[in-house]
CSV table of C-alpha atoms and ligand atoms in Angstrom, one decimal:
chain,number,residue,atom,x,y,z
U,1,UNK,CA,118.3,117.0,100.0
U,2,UNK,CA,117.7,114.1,102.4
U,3,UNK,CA,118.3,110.9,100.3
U,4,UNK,CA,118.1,106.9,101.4
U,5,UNK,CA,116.2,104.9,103.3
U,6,UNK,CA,115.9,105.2,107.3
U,7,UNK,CA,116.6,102.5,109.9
U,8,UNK,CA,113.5,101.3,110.0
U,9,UNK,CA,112.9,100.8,106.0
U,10,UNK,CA,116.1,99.2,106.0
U,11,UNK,CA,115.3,96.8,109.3
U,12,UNK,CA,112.1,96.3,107.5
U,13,UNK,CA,113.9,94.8,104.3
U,14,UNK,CA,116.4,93.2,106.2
U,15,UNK,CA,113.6,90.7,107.8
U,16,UNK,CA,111.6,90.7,104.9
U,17,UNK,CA,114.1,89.2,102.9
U,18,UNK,CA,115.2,86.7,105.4
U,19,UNK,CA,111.4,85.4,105.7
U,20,UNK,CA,110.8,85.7,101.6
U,21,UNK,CA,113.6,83.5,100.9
U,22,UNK,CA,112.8,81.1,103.9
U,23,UNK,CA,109.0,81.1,103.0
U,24,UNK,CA,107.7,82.2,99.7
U,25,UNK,CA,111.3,81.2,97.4
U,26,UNK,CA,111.0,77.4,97.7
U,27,UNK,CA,107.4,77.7,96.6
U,28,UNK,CA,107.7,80.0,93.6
U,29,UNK,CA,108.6,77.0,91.1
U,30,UNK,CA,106.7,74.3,92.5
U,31,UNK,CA,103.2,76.7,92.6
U,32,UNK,CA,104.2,77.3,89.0
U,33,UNK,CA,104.3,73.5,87.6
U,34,UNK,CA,101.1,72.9,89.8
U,35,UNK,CA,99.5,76.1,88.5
U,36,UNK,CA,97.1,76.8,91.2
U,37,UNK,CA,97.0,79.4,93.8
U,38,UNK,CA,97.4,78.3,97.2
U,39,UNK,CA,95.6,80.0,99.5
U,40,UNK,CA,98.3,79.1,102.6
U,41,UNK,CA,100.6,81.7,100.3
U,42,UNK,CA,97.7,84.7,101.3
U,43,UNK,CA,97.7,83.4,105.0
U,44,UNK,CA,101.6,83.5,105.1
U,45,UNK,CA,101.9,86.3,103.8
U,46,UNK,CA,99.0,88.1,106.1
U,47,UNK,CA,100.8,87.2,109.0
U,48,UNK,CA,103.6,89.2,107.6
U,49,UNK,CA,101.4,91.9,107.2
U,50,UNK,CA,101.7,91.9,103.4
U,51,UNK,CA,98.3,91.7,102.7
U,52,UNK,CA,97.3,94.6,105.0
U,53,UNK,CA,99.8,97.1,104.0
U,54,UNK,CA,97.8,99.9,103.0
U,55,UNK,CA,94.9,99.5,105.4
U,56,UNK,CA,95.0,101.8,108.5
U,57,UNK,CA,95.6,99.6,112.1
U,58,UNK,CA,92.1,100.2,112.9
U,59,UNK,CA,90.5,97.5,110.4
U,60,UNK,CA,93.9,95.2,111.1
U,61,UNK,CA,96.2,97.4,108.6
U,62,UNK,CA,99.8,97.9,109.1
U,63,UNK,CA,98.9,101.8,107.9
U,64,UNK,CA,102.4,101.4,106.3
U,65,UNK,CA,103.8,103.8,103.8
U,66,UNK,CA,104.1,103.6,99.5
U,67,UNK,CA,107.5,103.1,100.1
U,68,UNK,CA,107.3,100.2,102.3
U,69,UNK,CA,105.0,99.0,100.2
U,70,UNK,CA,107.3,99.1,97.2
U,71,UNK,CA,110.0,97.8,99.4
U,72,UNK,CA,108.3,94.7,99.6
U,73,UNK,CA,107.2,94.2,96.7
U,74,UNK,CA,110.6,94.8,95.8
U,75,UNK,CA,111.8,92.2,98.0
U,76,UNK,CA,108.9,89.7,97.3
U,77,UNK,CA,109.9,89.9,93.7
U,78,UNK,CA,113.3,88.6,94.7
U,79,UNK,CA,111.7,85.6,95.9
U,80,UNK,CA,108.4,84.7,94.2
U,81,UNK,CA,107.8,87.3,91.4
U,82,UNK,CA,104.0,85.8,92.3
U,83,UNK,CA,103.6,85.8,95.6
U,84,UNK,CA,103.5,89.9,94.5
U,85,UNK,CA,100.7,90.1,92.9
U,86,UNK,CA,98.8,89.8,96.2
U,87,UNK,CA,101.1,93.0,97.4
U,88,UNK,CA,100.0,94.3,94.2
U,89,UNK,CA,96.4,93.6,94.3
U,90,UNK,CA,95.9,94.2,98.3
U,91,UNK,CA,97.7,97.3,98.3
U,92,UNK,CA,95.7,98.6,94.9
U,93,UNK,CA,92.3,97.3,96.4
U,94,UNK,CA,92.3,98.6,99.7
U,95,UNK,CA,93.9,102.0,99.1
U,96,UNK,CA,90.6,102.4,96.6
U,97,UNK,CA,88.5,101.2,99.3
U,98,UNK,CA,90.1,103.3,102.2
U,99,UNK,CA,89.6,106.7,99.9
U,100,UNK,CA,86.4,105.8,98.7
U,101,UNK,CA,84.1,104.1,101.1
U,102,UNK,CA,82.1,104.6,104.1
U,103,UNK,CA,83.3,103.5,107.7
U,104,UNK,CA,80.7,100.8,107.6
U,105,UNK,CA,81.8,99.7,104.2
U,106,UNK,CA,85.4,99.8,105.5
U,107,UNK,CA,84.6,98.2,108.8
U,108,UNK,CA,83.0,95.1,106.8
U,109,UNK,CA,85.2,94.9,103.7
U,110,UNK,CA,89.2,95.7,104.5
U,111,UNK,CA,89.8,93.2,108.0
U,112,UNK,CA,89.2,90.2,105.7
U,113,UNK,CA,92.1,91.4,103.2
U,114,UNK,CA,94.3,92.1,105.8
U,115,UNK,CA,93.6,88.4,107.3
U,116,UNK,CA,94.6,86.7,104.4
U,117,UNK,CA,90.8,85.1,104.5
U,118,UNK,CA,89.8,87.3,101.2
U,119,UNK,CA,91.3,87.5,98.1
U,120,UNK,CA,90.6,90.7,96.1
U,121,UNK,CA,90.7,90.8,92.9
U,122,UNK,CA,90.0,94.0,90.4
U,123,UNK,CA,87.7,93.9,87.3
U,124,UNK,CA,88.3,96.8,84.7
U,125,UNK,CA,89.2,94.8,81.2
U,126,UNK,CA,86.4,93.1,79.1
U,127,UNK,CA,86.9,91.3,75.6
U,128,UNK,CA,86.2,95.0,73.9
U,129,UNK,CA,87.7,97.3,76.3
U,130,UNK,CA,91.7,97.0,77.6
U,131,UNK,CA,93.4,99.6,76.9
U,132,UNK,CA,90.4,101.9,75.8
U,133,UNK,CA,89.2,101.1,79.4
U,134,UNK,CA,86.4,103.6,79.5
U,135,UNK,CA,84.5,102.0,76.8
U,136,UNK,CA,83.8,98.9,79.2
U,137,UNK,CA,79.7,97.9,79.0
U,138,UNK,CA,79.2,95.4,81.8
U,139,UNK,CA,75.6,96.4,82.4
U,140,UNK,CA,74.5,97.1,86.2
U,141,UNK,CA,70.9,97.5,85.6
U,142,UNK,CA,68.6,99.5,87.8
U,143,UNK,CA,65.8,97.3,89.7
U,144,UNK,CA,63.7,99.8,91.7
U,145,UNK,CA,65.5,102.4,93.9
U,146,UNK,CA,69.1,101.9,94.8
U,147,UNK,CA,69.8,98.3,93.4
U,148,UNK,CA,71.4,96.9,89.9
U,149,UNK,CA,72.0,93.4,88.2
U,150,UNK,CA,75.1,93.0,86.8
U,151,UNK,CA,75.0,91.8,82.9
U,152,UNK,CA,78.2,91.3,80.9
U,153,UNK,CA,81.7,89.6,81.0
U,154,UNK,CA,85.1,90.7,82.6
U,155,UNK,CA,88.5,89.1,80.6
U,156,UNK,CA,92.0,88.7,81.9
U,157,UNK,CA,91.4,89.1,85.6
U,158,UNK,CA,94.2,88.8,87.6
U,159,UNK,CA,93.2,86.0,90.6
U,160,UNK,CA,89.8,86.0,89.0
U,161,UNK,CA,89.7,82.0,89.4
U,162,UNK,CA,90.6,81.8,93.4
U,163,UNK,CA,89.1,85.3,94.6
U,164,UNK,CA,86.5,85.9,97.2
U,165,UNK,CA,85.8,89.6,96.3
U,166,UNK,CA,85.9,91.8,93.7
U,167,UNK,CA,86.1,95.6,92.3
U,168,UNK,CA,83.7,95.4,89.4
U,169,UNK,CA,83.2,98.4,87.1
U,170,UNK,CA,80.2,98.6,85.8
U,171,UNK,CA,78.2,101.1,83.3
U,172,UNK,CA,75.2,102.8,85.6
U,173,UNK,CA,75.3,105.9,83.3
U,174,UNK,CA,76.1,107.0,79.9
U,175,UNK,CA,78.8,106.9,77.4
U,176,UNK,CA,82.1,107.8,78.7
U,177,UNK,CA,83.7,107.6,82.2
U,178,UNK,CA,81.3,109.2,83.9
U,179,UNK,CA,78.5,106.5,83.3
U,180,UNK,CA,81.0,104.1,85.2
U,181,UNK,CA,80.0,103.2,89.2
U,182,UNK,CA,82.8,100.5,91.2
U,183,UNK,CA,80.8,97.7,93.1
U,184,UNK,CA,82.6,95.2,96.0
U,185,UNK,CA,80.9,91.9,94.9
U,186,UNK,CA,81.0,88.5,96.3
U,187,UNK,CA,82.4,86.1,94.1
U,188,UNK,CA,80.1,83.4,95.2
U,189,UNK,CA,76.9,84.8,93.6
U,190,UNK,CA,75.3,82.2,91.9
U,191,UNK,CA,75.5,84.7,88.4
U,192,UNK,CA,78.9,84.3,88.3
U,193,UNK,CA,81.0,81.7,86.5
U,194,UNK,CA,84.9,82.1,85.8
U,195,UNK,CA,86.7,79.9,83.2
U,196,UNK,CA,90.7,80.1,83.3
U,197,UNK,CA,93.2,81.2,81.2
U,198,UNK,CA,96.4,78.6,79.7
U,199,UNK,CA,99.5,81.7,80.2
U,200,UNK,CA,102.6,81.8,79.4
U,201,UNK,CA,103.3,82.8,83.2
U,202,UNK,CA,102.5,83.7,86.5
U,203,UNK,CA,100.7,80.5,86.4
U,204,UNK,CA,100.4,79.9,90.0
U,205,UNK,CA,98.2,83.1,90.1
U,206,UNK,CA,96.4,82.7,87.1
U,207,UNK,CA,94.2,85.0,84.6
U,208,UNK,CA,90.1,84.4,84.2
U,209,UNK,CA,87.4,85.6,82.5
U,210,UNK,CA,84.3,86.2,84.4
U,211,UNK,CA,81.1,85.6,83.4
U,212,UNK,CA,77.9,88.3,85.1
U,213,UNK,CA,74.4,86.8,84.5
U,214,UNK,CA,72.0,89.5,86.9
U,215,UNK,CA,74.4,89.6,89.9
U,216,UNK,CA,72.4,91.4,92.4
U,217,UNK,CA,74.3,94.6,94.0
U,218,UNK,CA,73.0,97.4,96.1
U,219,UNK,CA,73.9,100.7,97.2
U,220,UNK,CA,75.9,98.9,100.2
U,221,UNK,CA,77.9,97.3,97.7
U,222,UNK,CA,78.6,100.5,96.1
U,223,UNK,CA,82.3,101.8,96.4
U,224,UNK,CA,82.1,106.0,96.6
U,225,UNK,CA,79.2,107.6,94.4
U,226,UNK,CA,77.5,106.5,91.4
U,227,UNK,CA,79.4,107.5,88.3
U,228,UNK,CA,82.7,108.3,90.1
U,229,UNK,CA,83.6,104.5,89.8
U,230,UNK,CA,86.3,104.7,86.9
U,231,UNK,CA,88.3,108.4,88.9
U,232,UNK,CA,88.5,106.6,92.5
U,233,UNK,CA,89.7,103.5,90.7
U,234,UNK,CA,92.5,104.6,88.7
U,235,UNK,CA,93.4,107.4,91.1
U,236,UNK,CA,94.7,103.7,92.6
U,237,UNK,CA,96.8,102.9,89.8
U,238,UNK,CA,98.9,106.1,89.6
U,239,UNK,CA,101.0,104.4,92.8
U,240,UNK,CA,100.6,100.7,92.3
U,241,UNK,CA,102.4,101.2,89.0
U,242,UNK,CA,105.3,102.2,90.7
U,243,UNK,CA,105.0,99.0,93.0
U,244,UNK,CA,104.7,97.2,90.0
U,245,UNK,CA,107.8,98.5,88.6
U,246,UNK,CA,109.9,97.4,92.0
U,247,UNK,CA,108.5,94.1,92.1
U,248,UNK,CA,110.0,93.8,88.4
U,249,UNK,CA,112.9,95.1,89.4
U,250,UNK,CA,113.3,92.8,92.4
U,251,UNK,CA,113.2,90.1,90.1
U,252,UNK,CA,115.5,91.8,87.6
U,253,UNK,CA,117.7,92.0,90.8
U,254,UNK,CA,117.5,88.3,92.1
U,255,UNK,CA,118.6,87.5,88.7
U,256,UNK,CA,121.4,89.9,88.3
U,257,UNK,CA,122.6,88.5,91.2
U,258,UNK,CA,122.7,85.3,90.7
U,259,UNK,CA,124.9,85.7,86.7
U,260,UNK,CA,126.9,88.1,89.0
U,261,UNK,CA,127.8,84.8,91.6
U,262,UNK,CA,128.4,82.4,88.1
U,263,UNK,CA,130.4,85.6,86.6
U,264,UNK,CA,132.9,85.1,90.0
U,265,UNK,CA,132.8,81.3,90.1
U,266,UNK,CA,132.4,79.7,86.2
U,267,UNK,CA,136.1,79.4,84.8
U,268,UNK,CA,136.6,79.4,81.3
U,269,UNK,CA,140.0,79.8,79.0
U,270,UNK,CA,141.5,79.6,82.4
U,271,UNK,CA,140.4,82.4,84.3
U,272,UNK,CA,136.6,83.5,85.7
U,273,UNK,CA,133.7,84.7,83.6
U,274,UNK,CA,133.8,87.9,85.0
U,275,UNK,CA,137.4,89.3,84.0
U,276,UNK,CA,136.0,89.2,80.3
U,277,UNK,CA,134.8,92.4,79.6
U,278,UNK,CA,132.2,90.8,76.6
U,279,UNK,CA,130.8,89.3,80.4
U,280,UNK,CA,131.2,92.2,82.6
U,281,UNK,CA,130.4,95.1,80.9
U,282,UNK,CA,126.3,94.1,80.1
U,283,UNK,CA,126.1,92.9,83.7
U,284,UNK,CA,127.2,96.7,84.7
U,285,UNK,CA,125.2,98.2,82.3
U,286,UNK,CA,121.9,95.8,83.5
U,287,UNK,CA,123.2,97.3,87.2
U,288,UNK,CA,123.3,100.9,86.3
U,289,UNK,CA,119.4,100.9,84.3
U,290,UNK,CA,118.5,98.8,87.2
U,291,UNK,CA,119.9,101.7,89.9
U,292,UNK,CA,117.7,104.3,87.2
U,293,UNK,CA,114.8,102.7,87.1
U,294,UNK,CA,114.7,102.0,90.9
U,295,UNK,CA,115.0,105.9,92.1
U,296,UNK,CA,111.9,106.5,89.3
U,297,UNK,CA,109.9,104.3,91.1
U,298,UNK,CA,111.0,105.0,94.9
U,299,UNK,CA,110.7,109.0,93.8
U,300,UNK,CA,107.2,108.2,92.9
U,301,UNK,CA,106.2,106.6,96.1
U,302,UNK,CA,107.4,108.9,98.2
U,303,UNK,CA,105.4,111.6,96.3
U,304,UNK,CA,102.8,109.9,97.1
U,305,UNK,CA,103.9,109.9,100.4
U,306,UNK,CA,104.5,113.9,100.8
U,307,UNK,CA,101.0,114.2,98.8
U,308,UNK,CA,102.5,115.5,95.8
U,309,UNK,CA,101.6,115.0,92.1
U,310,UNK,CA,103.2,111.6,91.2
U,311,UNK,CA,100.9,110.4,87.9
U,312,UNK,CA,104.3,110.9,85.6
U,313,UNK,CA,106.8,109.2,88.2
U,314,UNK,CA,104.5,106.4,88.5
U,315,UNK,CA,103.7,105.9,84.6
U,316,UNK,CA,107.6,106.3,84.0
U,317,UNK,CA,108.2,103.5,86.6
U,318,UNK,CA,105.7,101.1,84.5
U,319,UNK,CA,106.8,101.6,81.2
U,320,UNK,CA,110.9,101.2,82.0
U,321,UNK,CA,110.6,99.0,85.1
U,322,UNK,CA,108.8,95.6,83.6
U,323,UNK,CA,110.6,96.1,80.1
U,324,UNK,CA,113.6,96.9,81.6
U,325,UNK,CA,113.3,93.7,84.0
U,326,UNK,CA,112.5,91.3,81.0
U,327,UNK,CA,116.0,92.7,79.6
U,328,UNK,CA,118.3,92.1,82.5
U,329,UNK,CA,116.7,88.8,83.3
U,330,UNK,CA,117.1,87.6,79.4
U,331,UNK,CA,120.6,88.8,79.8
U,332,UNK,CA,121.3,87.3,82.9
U,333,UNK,CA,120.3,84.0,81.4
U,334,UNK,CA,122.6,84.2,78.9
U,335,UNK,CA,125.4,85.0,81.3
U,336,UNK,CA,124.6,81.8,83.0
U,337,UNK,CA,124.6,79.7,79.4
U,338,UNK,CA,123.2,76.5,79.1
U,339,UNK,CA,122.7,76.1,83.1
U,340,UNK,CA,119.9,79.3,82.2
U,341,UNK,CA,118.4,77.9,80.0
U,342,UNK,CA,117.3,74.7,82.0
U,343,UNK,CA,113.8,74.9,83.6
U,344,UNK,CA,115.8,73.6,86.6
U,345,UNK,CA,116.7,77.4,87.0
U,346,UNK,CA,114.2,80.0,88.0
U,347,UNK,CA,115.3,82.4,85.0
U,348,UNK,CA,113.7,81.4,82.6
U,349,UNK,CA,110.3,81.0,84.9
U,350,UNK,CA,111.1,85.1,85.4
U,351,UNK,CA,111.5,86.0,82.5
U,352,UNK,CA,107.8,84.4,81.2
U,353,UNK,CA,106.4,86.0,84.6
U,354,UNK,CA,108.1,89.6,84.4
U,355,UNK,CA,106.3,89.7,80.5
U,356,UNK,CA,102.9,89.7,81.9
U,357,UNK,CA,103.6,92.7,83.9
U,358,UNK,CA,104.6,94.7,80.6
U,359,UNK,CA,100.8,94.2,79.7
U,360,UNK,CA,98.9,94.3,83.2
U,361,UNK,CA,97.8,97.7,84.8
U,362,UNK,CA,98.2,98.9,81.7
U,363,UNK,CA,100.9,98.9,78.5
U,364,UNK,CA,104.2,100.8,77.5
U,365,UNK,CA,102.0,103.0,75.1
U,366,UNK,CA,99.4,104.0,77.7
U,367,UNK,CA,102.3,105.0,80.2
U,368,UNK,CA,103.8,107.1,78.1
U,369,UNK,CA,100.3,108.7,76.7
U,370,UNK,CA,100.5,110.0,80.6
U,371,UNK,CA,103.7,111.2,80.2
U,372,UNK,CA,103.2,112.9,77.4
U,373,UNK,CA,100.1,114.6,78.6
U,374,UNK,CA,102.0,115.9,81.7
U,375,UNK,CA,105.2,117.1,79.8
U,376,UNK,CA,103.1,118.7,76.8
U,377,UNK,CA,99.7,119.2,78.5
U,378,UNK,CA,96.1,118.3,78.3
U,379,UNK,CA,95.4,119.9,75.2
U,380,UNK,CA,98.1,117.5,73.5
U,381,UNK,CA,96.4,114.0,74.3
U,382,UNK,CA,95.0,112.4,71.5
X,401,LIG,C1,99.4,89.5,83.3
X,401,LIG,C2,98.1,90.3,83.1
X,401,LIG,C3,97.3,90.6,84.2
X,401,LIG,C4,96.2,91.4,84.1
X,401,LIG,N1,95.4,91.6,85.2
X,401,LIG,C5,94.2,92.3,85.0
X,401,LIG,C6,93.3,92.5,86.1
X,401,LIG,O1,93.6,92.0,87.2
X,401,LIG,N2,92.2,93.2,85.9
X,401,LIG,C7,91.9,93.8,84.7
X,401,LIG,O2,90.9,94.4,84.6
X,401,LIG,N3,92.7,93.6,83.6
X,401,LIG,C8,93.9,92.9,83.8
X,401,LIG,N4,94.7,92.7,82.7
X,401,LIG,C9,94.3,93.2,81.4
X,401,LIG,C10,95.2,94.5,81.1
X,401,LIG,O3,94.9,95.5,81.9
X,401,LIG,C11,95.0,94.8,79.6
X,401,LIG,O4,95.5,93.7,78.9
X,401,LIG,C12,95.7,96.0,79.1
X,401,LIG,O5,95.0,97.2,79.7
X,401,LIG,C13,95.7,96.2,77.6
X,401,LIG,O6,94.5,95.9,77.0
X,401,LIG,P1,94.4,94.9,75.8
X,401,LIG,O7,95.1,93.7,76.2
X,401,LIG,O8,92.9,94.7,75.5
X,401,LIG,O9,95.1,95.5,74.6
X,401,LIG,P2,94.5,96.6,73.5
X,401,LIG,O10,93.9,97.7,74.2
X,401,LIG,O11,93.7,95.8,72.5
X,401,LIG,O12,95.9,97.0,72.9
X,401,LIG,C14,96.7,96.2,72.0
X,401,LIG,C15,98.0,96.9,71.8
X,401,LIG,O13,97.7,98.2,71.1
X,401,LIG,C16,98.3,99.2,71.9
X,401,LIG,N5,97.4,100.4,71.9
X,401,LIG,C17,96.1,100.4,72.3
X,401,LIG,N6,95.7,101.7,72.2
X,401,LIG,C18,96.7,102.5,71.8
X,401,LIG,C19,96.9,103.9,71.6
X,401,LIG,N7,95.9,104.8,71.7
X,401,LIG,N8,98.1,104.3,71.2
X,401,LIG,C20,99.2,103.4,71.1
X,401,LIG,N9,99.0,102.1,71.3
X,401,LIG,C21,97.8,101.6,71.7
X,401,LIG,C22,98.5,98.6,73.3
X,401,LIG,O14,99.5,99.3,74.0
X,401,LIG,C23,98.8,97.2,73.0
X,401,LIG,O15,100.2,97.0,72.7
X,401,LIG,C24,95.8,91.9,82.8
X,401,LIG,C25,96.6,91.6,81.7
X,401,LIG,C26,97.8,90.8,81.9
X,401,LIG,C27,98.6,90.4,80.7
């Protein structure tokens, strides 16, 4: 068994940190209190090459692999737990894209991403379909051969307020998942409105509902065949969930970190923190699920990698890895007493962001309905 990272992941870590902390850190509380997205952050970032991860070198891609991909999300989530959700979306987006489109399509839609000059976002959930995602009924409407209008309302879209572009499923067909076609839609159409969510966090990126009142789309808009929309699209999800999980973890990480520094420093009944077992011993615990949870997720990427089955991996990495975070960072805040509980710190502002993430892409429950269905088999899903 080969096991670690090679030179170049670790080279690749080594600089990304160096530039998150320089770049994206002194941002990540400041974008919060302003809550709005600022579009320098996807320019940044592209230059970095973290918008273009997943998109081959001949559209502008770094053509990088799911574990470089999860090591930066994991080291962007050490830094601005936000700035990852464009990892997250532009990794998610343009893997669909690369597997499901035609050169054309690929040619017009993924050098934009990689630029930084267009922000995807990804429409699945409406205000009666989350976690029952198949049961969505945004309307594409035939008018005459090979066009729709798009009829219906999208909830809780991740970037819906600032992006350019997005993966819209829509119901072509029947009941079920096979009535379900994906469409690449402007954001600009005239038949669109967005209003924003208030959250509890992630503020800087923001949640929206979408509005569709007969959004024109064609067959050129149309992402793989009709009625294949809701496969190709969570296909996508089976890895991003693991990128998910590091960009938690990252977080989780930062956080540990920093009770680990007070633990060494803050004196109390004359000697450090840290030589108080009731201190150490959670702050080793929080290390070892933290050490768990991060070989779940890297295993799962680098199935990906080798082409082998990695729906389990990845749903075990999004159940654990986003809970898990939201435990290490609550105790890490209590490590560092009242100085953690001050907005001053960025703890607290992790904790609120790292929630969201137990929801998004998907819940604890329907993580572990895919678990279950590969441990037990098909025949056992409810
Ligand atoms: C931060 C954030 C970002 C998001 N970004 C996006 C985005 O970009 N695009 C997008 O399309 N959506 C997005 N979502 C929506 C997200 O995918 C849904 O919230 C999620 O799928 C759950 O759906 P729901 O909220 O409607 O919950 P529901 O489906 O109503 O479920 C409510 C509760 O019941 C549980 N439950 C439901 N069914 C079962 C079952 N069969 N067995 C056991 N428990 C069950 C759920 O786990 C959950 O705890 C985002 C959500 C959040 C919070």
């Amino acid at each position: 068994m080969h096991y670690g990272f090679d030179e170049d992941e670790e080279a690749f870590r080594a600089e990304l940190r160096r530039w998150a902390e320089k770049v994206l850190a002194p941002h990540y509380q400041t974008d919060d209190q302003a809550a709005r997205f600022r579009r320098q952050q996807a320019l940044d970032m592209a230059q970095m090459g973290l918008t273009s991860l997943r998109i081959p070198e001949e559209y502008g891609g770094q053509d990088a692999t799911a574990v470089i991909a999860g090591i930066a999300a994991e080291e962007v989530g050490r830094a601005d737990f936000n700035a990852g959700y464009l990892i997250i979306n532009t990794a998610l987006i343009s893997d669909i894209l690369v597997r499901n489109c035609t050169p054309e399509q690929r040619q017009a839609w993924l050098p934009g991403i990689a630029s930084g000059e267009t922000v995807p976002c990804i429409m699945i959930t409406e205000p009666g379909a989350g976690t029952d995602a198949a049961s969505l009924s945004l309307k594409a409407t035939p008018v005459g051969e090979g066009a729709w209008t798009l009829h219906g309302e999208k909830t809780s879209i991740t970037l819906g307020m600032a992006a350019d572009r997005a993966v819209v499923l829509a119901r072509t067909g029947g009941p079920g998942a096979r009535g379900v076609s994906a469409f690449w839609v402007d954001m600009g159409d005239p038949g669109i409105s967005r209003s924003p969510f208030d959250d509890l966090g992630s503020r800087a990126i923001g949640r929206a509902s979408i509005h569709f009142d007969g959004v024109r789309v064609t067959r050129a808009d149309l992402i793989g065949e009709e009625g294949d929309g809701f496969v190709s699209v969570m296909q996508g999800f089976d890895y991003s969930r693991a990128i998910i999980g590091l960009l938690c973890l990252g977080a989780a990480q930062q956080s540990l970190d920093e009770a680990m520094q007070w633990a060494r420093d803050r004196v109390a009944f004359g000697q450090p923190l840290g030589t108080f077992q009731g201190v150490s011993f959670p702050l080793a615990e929080c290390a070892t699920y933290i050490t768990g949870a991060r070989h779940v997720c890297y295993e799962a990427l680098w199935r990906k990698d080798n082409d082998l089955e990695h729906s389990a991996e990845a749903a075990m990495a999004k159940f654990w890895a986003p809970k898990l975070a939201a435990d290490v960072i609550h105790q890490s805040l209590l490590t560092l007493g009242h100085v953690g509980y001050s907005t001053e710190h960025k703890v607290g502002q992790r904790l609120r962001d790292v929630i969201g993430l137990e929801i998004g892409d998907g819940t604890a429950q329907v993580s572990k309905l895919v678990i279950s269905r590969n441990l037990l088999g098909r025949a056992y899903a409810p």
